mmCIF file of C-alpha atoms in Angstrom:
data_model
loop_
_atom_site.group_PDB
_atom_site.id
_atom_site.type_symbol
_atom_site.label_atom_id
_atom_site.label_comp_id
_atom_site.label_asym_id
_atom_site.label_seq_id
_atom_site.Cartn_x
_atom_site.Cartn_y
_atom_site.Cartn_z
ATOM 1 C CA MET A 911 9.636 -12.168 -48.119
ATOM 2 C CA ARG A 912 11.218 -9.523 -45.920
ATOM 3 C CA GLN A 913 9.179 -8.697 -42.819
ATOM 4 C CA ALA A 914 7.765 -5.169 -42.746
ATOM 5 C CA SER A 915 9.269 -2.809 -40.199
ATOM 6 C CA ALA A 916 7.308 -2.546 -36.973
ATOM 7 C CA GLN A 917 5.196 0.565 -36.467
ATOM 8 C CA TRP A 918 4.067 -0.172 -32.909
ATOM 9 C CA GLN A 919 4.707 -2.595 -30.054
ATOM 10 C CA LEU A 920 2.588 -5.208 -28.320
ATOM 11 C CA VAL A 921 3.719 -5.540 -24.698
ATOM 12 C CA VAL A 922 2.910 -8.587 -22.567
ATOM 13 C CA ILE A 923 3.981 -9.305 -18.984
ATOM 14 C CA LEU A 924 4.160 -12.832 -17.580
ATOM 15 C CA TRP A 925 5.345 -14.126 -14.253
ATOM 16 C CA GLY A 926 4.693 -17.379 -12.434
ATOM 17 C CA THR A 927 2.822 -20.367 -13.869
ATOM 18 C CA LYS A 928 -0.809 -19.208 -13.934
ATOM 19 C CA TYR A 929 -0.636 -18.675 -17.697
ATOM 20 C CA GLY A 930 1.363 -20.686 -20.177
ATOM 21 C CA VAL A 931 2.965 -20.170 -23.550
ATOM 22 C CA ALA A 932 -0.216 -21.273 -25.350
ATOM 23 C CA GLU A 933 -2.109 -18.270 -23.962
ATOM 24 C CA VAL A 934 0.679 -15.888 -24.985
ATOM 25 C CA ASN A 935 0.902 -17.318 -28.487
ATOM 26 C CA ARG A 936 -2.865 -17.261 -28.954
ATOM 27 C CA LEU A 937 -2.978 -13.599 -27.916
ATOM 28 C CA ILE A 938 -0.230 -12.704 -30.389
ATOM 29 C CA GLU A 939 -1.917 -14.719 -33.139
ATOM 30 C CA THR A 940 -5.234 -12.909 -32.729
ATOM 31 C CA VAL A 941 -3.550 -9.501 -32.655
ATOM 32 C CA ARG A 942 -1.560 -10.334 -35.780
ATOM 33 C CA SER A 943 -4.595 -11.652 -37.673
ATOM 34 C CA SER A 944 -6.352 -8.277 -37.571
ATOM 35 C CA ALA A 945 -3.616 -5.664 -37.066
ATOM 36 C CA SER A 946 -3.479 -3.120 -39.897
ATOM 37 C CA LYS A 947 0.116 -2.167 -39.055
ATOM 38 C CA PRO A 948 3.122 -4.443 -38.402
ATOM 39 C CA PHE A 949 4.273 -4.680 -34.804
ATOM 40 C CA ARG A 950 6.945 -6.185 -32.586
ATOM 41 C CA THR A 951 6.077 -8.161 -29.480
ATOM 42 C CA ILE A 952 7.920 -7.575 -26.206
ATOM 43 C CA LEU A 953 7.394 -10.178 -23.476
ATOM 44 C CA ILE A 954 8.646 -9.204 -20.026
ATOM 45 C CA THR A 955 9.026 -12.452 -18.098
ATOM 46 C CA ASP A 956 10.571 -13.940 -14.980
ATOM 47 C CA ARG A 957 11.852 -17.150 -16.607
ATOM 48 C CA GLU A 958 12.659 -18.949 -19.845
ATOM 49 C CA ARG A 959 9.511 -19.756 -21.859
ATOM 50 C CA SER A 960 10.071 -22.454 -24.451
ATOM 51 C CA GLY A 961 7.719 -22.682 -27.408
ATOM 52 C CA LEU A 962 7.051 -18.972 -27.756
ATOM 53 C CA ASP A 963 6.035 -17.461 -31.088
ATOM 54 C CA THR A 964 9.300 -16.870 -32.939
ATOM 55 C CA SER A 965 8.566 -13.143 -33.315
ATOM 56 C CA VAL A 966 8.648 -12.533 -29.557
ATOM 57 C CA GLN A 967 11.473 -10.526 -28.028
ATOM 58 C CA THR A 968 11.859 -11.400 -24.338
ATOM 59 C CA ARG A 969 13.023 -9.064 -21.600
ATOM 60 C CA PRO A 970 13.878 -10.255 -18.060
ATOM 61 C CA PHE A 971 12.304 -8.581 -15.058
ATOM 62 C CA PRO A 972 14.649 -6.161 -13.286
ATOM 63 C CA GLU A 973 15.266 -7.341 -9.729
ATOM 64 C CA PHE A 974 13.360 -4.380 -8.267
ATOM 65 C CA PHE A 975 10.082 -5.298 -9.979
ATOM 66 C CA SER A 976 10.476 -9.063 -9.589
ATOM 67 C CA ARG A 977 10.475 -8.944 -5.785
ATOM 68 C CA LYS A 978 7.662 -10.770 -3.956
ATOM 69 C CA GLU A 979 6.311 -7.441 -2.695
ATOM 70 C CA MET A 980 5.750 -6.298 -6.288
ATOM 71 C CA ARG A 981 3.892 -9.464 -7.324
ATOM 72 C CA GLY A 982 1.168 -9.372 -4.689
ATOM 73 C CA PRO A 983 -2.469 -8.242 -5.017
ATOM 74 C CA GLY A 984 -1.380 -4.737 -6.040
ATOM 75 C CA CYS A 985 0.518 -6.070 -9.080
ATOM 76 C CA GLN A 986 3.063 -3.255 -8.849
ATOM 77 C CA ALA A 987 5.317 -5.490 -10.971
ATOM 78 C CA LYS A 988 3.301 -4.342 -13.999
ATOM 79 C CA LEU A 989 4.930 -0.932 -13.671
ATOM 80 C CA VAL A 990 7.956 -2.589 -15.267
ATOM 81 C CA MET A 991 6.406 -1.724 -18.646
ATOM 82 C CA PHE A 992 7.510 1.888 -17.988
ATOM 83 C CA GLU A 993 11.041 1.006 -16.845
ATOM 84 C CA ASN A 994 13.640 2.780 -18.953
ATOM 85 C CA GLY A 995 15.409 0.324 -21.252
ATOM 86 C CA ILE A 996 12.902 -2.534 -20.984
ATOM 87 C CA VAL A 997 10.478 -1.678 -23.800
ATOM 88 C CA PRO A 998 12.249 0.053 -26.720
ATOM 89 C CA ASP A 999 11.381 3.745 -26.769
ATOM 90 C CA ASP A 1000 11.279 4.200 -30.545
ATOM 91 C CA LEU A 1001 7.618 3.211 -31.037
ATOM 92 C CA PRO A 1002 4.282 3.608 -29.234
ATOM 93 C CA ALA A 1003 3.081 0.587 -27.295
ATOM 94 C CA ILE A 1004 -0.079 -1.221 -26.280
ATOM 95 C CA TYR A 1005 0.173 -3.367 -23.163
ATOM 96 C CA VAL A 1006 -2.417 -6.160 -23.016
ATOM 97 C CA ASP A 1007 -3.205 -8.496 -20.114
ATOM 98 C CA ILE A 1008 -2.997 -12.157 -21.109
ATOM 99 C CA ASP A 1009 -6.642 -12.656 -20.117
ATOM 100 C CA THR A 1010 -7.679 -10.253 -22.875
ATOM 101 C CA VAL A 1011 -9.471 -11.550 -25.956
ATOM 102 C CA VAL A 1012 -8.705 -9.587 -29.132
ATOM 103 C CA PHE A 1013 -11.247 -9.557 -31.950
ATOM 104 C CA GLY A 1014 -10.133 -6.646 -34.118
ATOM 105 C CA ASP A 1015 -7.423 -4.158 -35.030
ATOM 106 C CA ILE A 1016 -6.288 -2.938 -31.612
ATOM 107 C CA CYS A 1017 -3.633 -0.662 -33.070
ATOM 108 C CA LYS A 1018 -6.560 1.680 -33.793
ATOM 109 C CA LEU A 1019 -6.286 2.588 -30.107
ATOM 110 C CA LEU A 1020 -3.042 4.402 -30.877
ATOM 111 C CA ALA A 1021 -4.928 6.938 -32.973
ATOM 112 C CA GLU A 1022 -7.033 7.834 -29.918
ATOM 113 C CA THR A 1023 -4.116 9.220 -27.921
ATOM 114 C CA LYS A 1024 -4.073 13.008 -28.109
ATOM 115 C CA THR A 1025 -0.301 13.351 -27.611
ATOM 116 C CA GLU A 1026 2.684 11.024 -27.240
ATOM 117 C CA LYS A 1027 2.574 11.846 -23.517
ATOM 118 C CA GLY A 1028 -0.902 10.370 -23.263
ATOM 119 C CA LEU A 1029 -1.505 7.275 -21.149
ATOM 120 C CA MET A 1030 -4.777 5.501 -21.887
ATOM 121 C CA LEU A 1031 -6.582 3.160 -19.463
ATOM 122 C CA PHE A 1032 -10.057 1.795 -18.897
ATOM 123 C CA GLN A 1033 -12.227 4.036 -16.729
ATOM 124 C CA SER A 1034 -12.331 2.504 -13.250
ATOM 125 C CA ALA A 1035 -13.486 4.642 -10.324
ATOM 126 C CA ILE A 1036 -16.449 7.060 -10.383
ATOM 127 C CA LEU A 1037 -14.376 10.212 -10.832
ATOM 128 C CA PRO A 1038 -14.161 10.515 -14.643
ATOM 129 C CA ILE A 1039 -10.896 10.434 -16.528
ATOM 130 C CA GLY A 1040 -10.489 13.731 -18.358
ATOM 131 C CA PRO A 1041 -10.894 17.445 -17.597
ATOM 132 C CA VAL A 1042 -13.172 16.928 -14.565
ATOM 133 C CA GLY A 1043 -10.838 14.404 -12.986
ATOM 134 C CA ARG A 1044 -7.804 16.604 -13.590
ATOM 135 C CA PHE A 1045 -9.586 19.628 -12.112
ATOM 136 C CA ILE A 1046 -10.464 17.747 -8.923
ATOM 137 C CA ALA A 1047 -6.928 16.367 -8.709
ATOM 138 C CA GLN A 1048 -5.566 19.914 -8.885
ATOM 139 C CA LEU A 1049 -8.151 21.161 -6.399
ATOM 140 C CA THR A 1050 -7.285 18.462 -3.841
ATOM 141 C CA ASN A 1051 -3.537 18.409 -4.477
ATOM 142 C CA LYS A 1052 -4.036 14.904 -5.973
ATOM 143 C CA ARG A 1053 -5.610 13.461 -2.845
ATOM 144 C CA LYS A 1054 -8.529 12.634 -5.135
ATOM 145 C CA TYR A 1055 -7.933 11.746 -8.757
ATOM 146 C CA ALA A 1056 -9.481 9.848 -11.660
ATOM 147 C CA ARG A 1057 -8.446 6.201 -11.724
ATOM 148 C CA GLY A 1058 -8.189 3.689 -14.525
ATOM 149 C CA ASN A 1059 -7.832 -0.060 -14.922
ATOM 150 C CA SER A 1060 -4.633 -1.414 -16.474
ATOM 151 C CA SER A 1061 -5.885 -4.493 -18.342
ATOM 152 C CA ILE A 1062 -5.004 -2.538 -21.492
ATOM 153 C CA VAL A 1063 -2.521 0.354 -21.433
ATOM 154 C CA VAL A 1064 -1.775 2.571 -24.430
ATOM 155 C CA TYR A 1065 1.393 4.661 -24.034
ATOM 156 C CA HIS A 1066 4.713 5.725 -25.521
ATOM 157 C CA PRO A 1067 7.708 4.275 -23.624
ATOM 158 C CA ARG A 1068 9.843 7.329 -24.409
ATOM 159 C CA GLU A 1069 7.374 9.698 -22.760
ATOM 160 C CA CYS A 1070 6.166 7.551 -19.843
ATOM 161 C CA SER A 1071 9.352 6.221 -18.236
ATOM 162 C CA PHE A 1072 8.764 8.781 -15.476
ATOM 163 C CA VAL A 1073 6.033 6.494 -14.074
ATOM 164 C CA ALA A 1074 8.508 3.759 -13.084
ATOM 165 C CA GLU A 1075 11.133 6.307 -12.066
ATOM 166 C CA THR A 1076 8.682 8.103 -9.783
ATOM 167 C CA PHE A 1077 7.581 4.812 -8.222
ATOM 168 C CA ARG A 1078 11.183 3.819 -7.522
ATOM 169 C CA ASN A 1079 11.874 7.180 -5.887
ATOM 170 C CA MET A 1080 8.739 7.003 -3.750
ATOM 171 C CA GLN A 1081 9.491 3.438 -2.731
ATOM 172 C CA ALA A 1082 12.938 4.547 -1.570
ATOM 173 C CA THR A 1083 11.303 7.270 0.514
ATOM 174 C CA TYR A 1084 8.161 5.568 1.818
ATOM 175 C CA GLY A 1085 8.795 1.841 1.435
ATOM 176 C CA ASP A 1086 6.564 -0.655 -0.365
ATOM 177 C CA SER A 1087 3.015 0.709 -0.729
ATOM 178 C CA GLY A 1088 3.990 3.498 1.647
ATOM 179 C CA VAL A 1089 1.388 5.975 0.380
ATOM 180 C CA ARG A 1090 -2.047 5.241 -1.026
ATOM 181 C CA PRO A 1091 -1.366 5.657 -4.762
ATOM 182 C CA MET A 1092 1.383 3.029 -4.442
ATOM 183 C CA ALA A 1093 -1.105 0.366 -3.319
ATOM 184 C CA ALA A 1094 -1.717 -0.920 -6.861
ATOM 185 C CA ASP A 1095 -0.188 -0.555 -10.299
ATOM 186 C CA GLU A 1096 -3.245 1.062 -11.881
ATOM 187 C CA ARG A 1097 -3.669 3.483 -8.986
ATOM 188 C CA PHE A 1098 -0.096 4.596 -9.389
ATOM 189 C CA MET A 1099 -0.294 4.905 -13.181
ATOM 190 C CA SER A 1100 -3.413 7.047 -12.811
ATOM 191 C CA TRP A 1101 -1.926 9.214 -10.070
ATOM 192 C CA ALA A 1102 1.472 9.727 -11.693
ATOM 193 C CA ALA A 1103 0.131 10.399 -15.210
ATOM 194 C CA GLN A 1104 -3.059 12.234 -14.195
ATOM 195 C CA ASP A 1105 -2.294 15.268 -16.357
ATOM 196 C CA HIS A 1106 -2.168 13.116 -19.494
ATOM 197 C CA LEU A 1107 -4.576 10.324 -18.556
ATOM 198 C CA GLN A 1108 -7.131 9.272 -21.189
ATOM 199 C CA ARG A 1109 -10.013 6.834 -21.234
ATOM 200 C CA ILE A 1110 -10.211 3.874 -23.618
ATOM 201 C CA PRO A 1111 -13.409 4.407 -25.656
ATOM 202 C CA ARG A 1112 -16.163 1.927 -24.766
ATOM 203 C CA HIS A 1113 -16.971 1.285 -28.406
ATOM 204 C CA MET A 1114 -13.446 -0.059 -28.897
ATOM 205 C CA ALA A 1115 -12.665 -2.193 -25.837
ATOM 206 C CA VAL A 1116 -14.266 -3.042 -22.485
ATOM 207 C CA LYS A 1117 -13.775 -5.001 -19.290
ATOM 208 C CA PHE A 1118 -16.118 -7.976 -19.361
ATOM 209 C CA PRO A 1119 -17.505 -7.636 -15.791
ATOM 210 C CA THR A 1120 -18.151 -3.903 -16.179
ATOM 211 C CA GLU A 1121 -19.877 -4.232 -19.542
ATOM 212 C CA PHE A 1122 -21.725 -7.545 -19.396
ATOM 213 C CA MET A 1123 -22.375 -8.164 -15.695
ATOM 214 C CA LEU A 1124 -24.929 -6.198 -13.692
ATOM 215 C CA PRO A 1125 -26.664 -6.794 -10.331
ATOM 216 C CA TRP A 1126 -30.124 -6.871 -11.963
ATOM 217 C CA ARG A 1127 -31.214 -9.731 -14.203
ATOM 218 C CA TRP A 1128 -34.018 -7.704 -15.784
ATOM 219 C CA LEU A 1129 -31.581 -5.003 -16.878
ATOM 220 C CA ILE A 1130 -29.113 -7.568 -18.263
ATOM 221 C CA ARG A 1131 -31.867 -9.041 -20.423
ATOM 222 C CA LEU A 1132 -33.174 -5.634 -21.455
ATOM 223 C CA ARG A 1133 -29.735 -4.435 -22.586
ATOM 224 C CA GLY A 1134 -29.242 -7.639 -24.531
ATOM 225 C CA ARG A 1135 -32.268 -6.781 -26.658
ATOM 226 C CA LEU A 1136 -31.293 -3.210 -27.548
ATOM 227 C CA PRO A 1137 -30.100 -3.138 -31.181
ATOM 228 C CA TRP A 1138 -27.628 -0.257 -30.733
ATOM 229 C CA VAL A 1139 -26.023 -2.004 -27.747
ATOM 230 C CA ARG A 1140 -25.700 -5.282 -29.657
ATOM 231 C CA LYS A 1141 -24.181 -3.395 -32.587
ATOM 232 C CA ARG A 1142 -21.544 -1.843 -30.296
ATOM 233 C CA TRP A 1143 -20.766 -5.239 -28.781
ATOM 234 C CA ALA A 1144 -20.320 -6.748 -32.241
ATOM 235 C CA GLY A 1145 -17.788 -4.028 -33.103
ATOM 236 C CA LEU A 1146 -15.575 -4.342 -30.014
ATOM 237 C CA LEU A 1147 -11.881 -4.777 -30.746
ATOM 238 C CA ALA A 1148 -11.061 -6.425 -27.421
ATOM 239 C CA VAL A 1149 -12.549 -7.508 -24.109
ATOM 240 C CA THR A 1150 -10.651 -8.283 -20.911
ATOM 241 C CA LEU A 1151 -11.736 -10.879 -18.355
ATOM 242 C CA PRO A 1152 -10.145 -9.687 -15.091
ATOM 243 C CA GLY A 1153 -10.931 -11.194 -11.711
ATOM 244 C CA ILE A 1154 -11.205 -14.790 -10.558
ATOM 245 C CA GLU A 1155 -14.926 -15.420 -11.111
ATOM 246 C CA VAL A 1156 -15.051 -15.234 -14.912
ATOM 247 C CA LYS A 1157 -12.121 -16.986 -16.516
ATOM 248 C CA GLY A 1158 -11.623 -18.064 -20.067
ATOM 249 C CA GLN A 1159 -11.957 -21.746 -20.725
ATOM 250 C CA GLU A 1160 -14.303 -22.235 -17.772
ATOM 251 C CA LEU A 1161 -16.947 -20.514 -19.880
ATOM 252 C CA LEU A 1162 -16.879 -23.485 -22.264
ATOM 253 C CA THR A 1163 -18.238 -25.751 -19.525
ATOM 254 C CA MET A 1164 -21.201 -23.523 -18.708
ATOM 255 C CA ALA A 1165 -24.697 -24.528 -19.767
ATOM 256 C CA GLU A 1166 -26.984 -22.136 -21.637
ATOM 257 C CA GLU A 1167 -28.492 -19.598 -19.198
ATOM 258 C CA ALA A 1168 -26.062 -20.617 -16.437
ATOM 259 C CA GLU A 1169 -25.093 -17.820 -14.055
ATOM 260 C CA ILE A 1170 -21.986 -16.612 -12.250
ATOM 261 C CA VAL A 1171 -22.115 -14.005 -9.476
ATOM 262 C CA ASP A 1172 -18.902 -12.122 -8.703
ATOM 263 C CA ARG A 1173 -17.749 -10.694 -5.383
ATOM 264 C CA LYS A 1174 -19.411 -7.357 -6.210
ATOM 265 C CA GLY A 1175 -22.798 -9.005 -6.719
ATOM 266 C CA ARG A 1176 -22.726 -8.630 -10.505
ATOM 267 C CA ILE A 1177 -24.320 -11.429 -12.489
ATOM 268 C CA LEU A 1178 -23.215 -13.083 -15.710
ATOM 269 C CA ILE A 1179 -25.981 -14.833 -17.627
ATOM 270 C CA TRP A 1180 -24.285 -17.080 -20.162
ATOM 271 C CA SER A 1181 -26.657 -16.787 -23.093
ATOM 272 C CA GLU A 1182 -26.888 -15.060 -26.451
ATOM 273 C CA ALA A 1183 -30.010 -13.267 -25.285
ATOM 274 C CA ALA A 1184 -28.104 -11.691 -22.386
ATOM 275 C CA ILE A 1185 -24.680 -10.893 -23.867
ATOM 276 C CA GLY A 1186 -25.411 -10.964 -27.579
ATOM 277 C CA PRO A 1187 -22.634 -11.848 -30.055
ATOM 278 C CA MET A 1188 -20.041 -11.886 -27.270
ATOM 279 C CA LYS A 1189 -21.064 -15.411 -26.274
ATOM 280 C CA ALA A 1190 -20.224 -16.867 -29.689
ATOM 281 C CA ARG A 1191 -17.020 -14.817 -30.007
ATOM 282 C CA LEU A 1192 -15.688 -15.950 -26.634
ATOM 283 C CA THR A 1193 -16.665 -19.553 -27.292
ATOM 284 C CA GLU A 1194 -14.775 -19.565 -30.590
ATOM 285 C CA TYR A 1195 -11.681 -17.996 -29.012
ATOM 286 C CA TYR A 1196 -11.458 -20.370 -26.060
ATOM 287 C CA ARG A 1197 -12.166 -23.470 -28.102
ATOM 288 C CA ALA A 1198 -9.185 -22.578 -30.300
ATOM 289 C CA LEU A 1199 -7.066 -21.911 -27.201
ATOM 290 C CA GLU A 1200 -8.138 -25.230 -25.684
ATOM 291 C CA ALA A 1201 -7.068 -27.065 -28.837
ATOM 292 C CA ALA A 1202 -3.712 -25.243 -28.897
ATOM 293 C CA THR A 1203 -3.089 -26.057 -25.231
ATOM 294 C CA LYS A 1204 -3.735 -29.763 -25.847
ATOM 295 C CA GLU A 1205 -1.285 -29.707 -28.751
ATOM 296 C CA ASP A 1206 1.408 -28.142 -26.543
ATOM 297 C CA LYS A 1207 0.932 -30.854 -23.910
ATOM 298 C CA ALA A 1208 0.923 -33.691 -26.437
#
């Protein structure tokens, strides 16, 4: 049977050895299992990756974004997703971090963008993404601006190549991380695309620490009992697990009611009572990934 023509693009970036092919393939598999529209997968990588899903189209890192300075804590290398000629510019794209777990039809996020110029991120800092953030950015000549998190990025490559181009120009003028917005990929995305920045709706996708980890145990347990909150959690299309404290397969080793405290003092209580259906959904995902990883090593 002839494969349907792609209507959107899944973009993944991988450098180093922290994640393997099994994680990439599992991510693609879960996206494919629920996507309502056919897609192509673009993997931007720093080396050959044997065993990849046969649908993957690989793109090598340009030298500029593969430098050591770009792969530090600021992850400026991720700006390569906007580099002209790397991701085809004929279709809209959704970039997804490899430590993202997909449960539903993430291409629904594309319908949330107001224009093709829109760039959609998770809300990060206090200043809200949207009209208020844009007004304050204009008022302060962009010294203050709404910021997002780049674990998931919804954009159109044709309209957003200016992000990488602007970064290259500023790097030539100011050097690596020469001005504050250049300190991290998500800061720069937010700053450069402020006029068209949008927020990923919380009923569609969330960051795990922001949504499920709080400093107060009583509030964690209270939220876990609210029926409308549990309903929203059950309907999430994706959840990302950024940071070093809460990582994937390590959750499988945790006992019921075990706790993790991150560097911001937020607490994870690993129980159905605390995080509702998310516990079972994550367990199922990482058990399947664990099995796939063992098969790859066999």
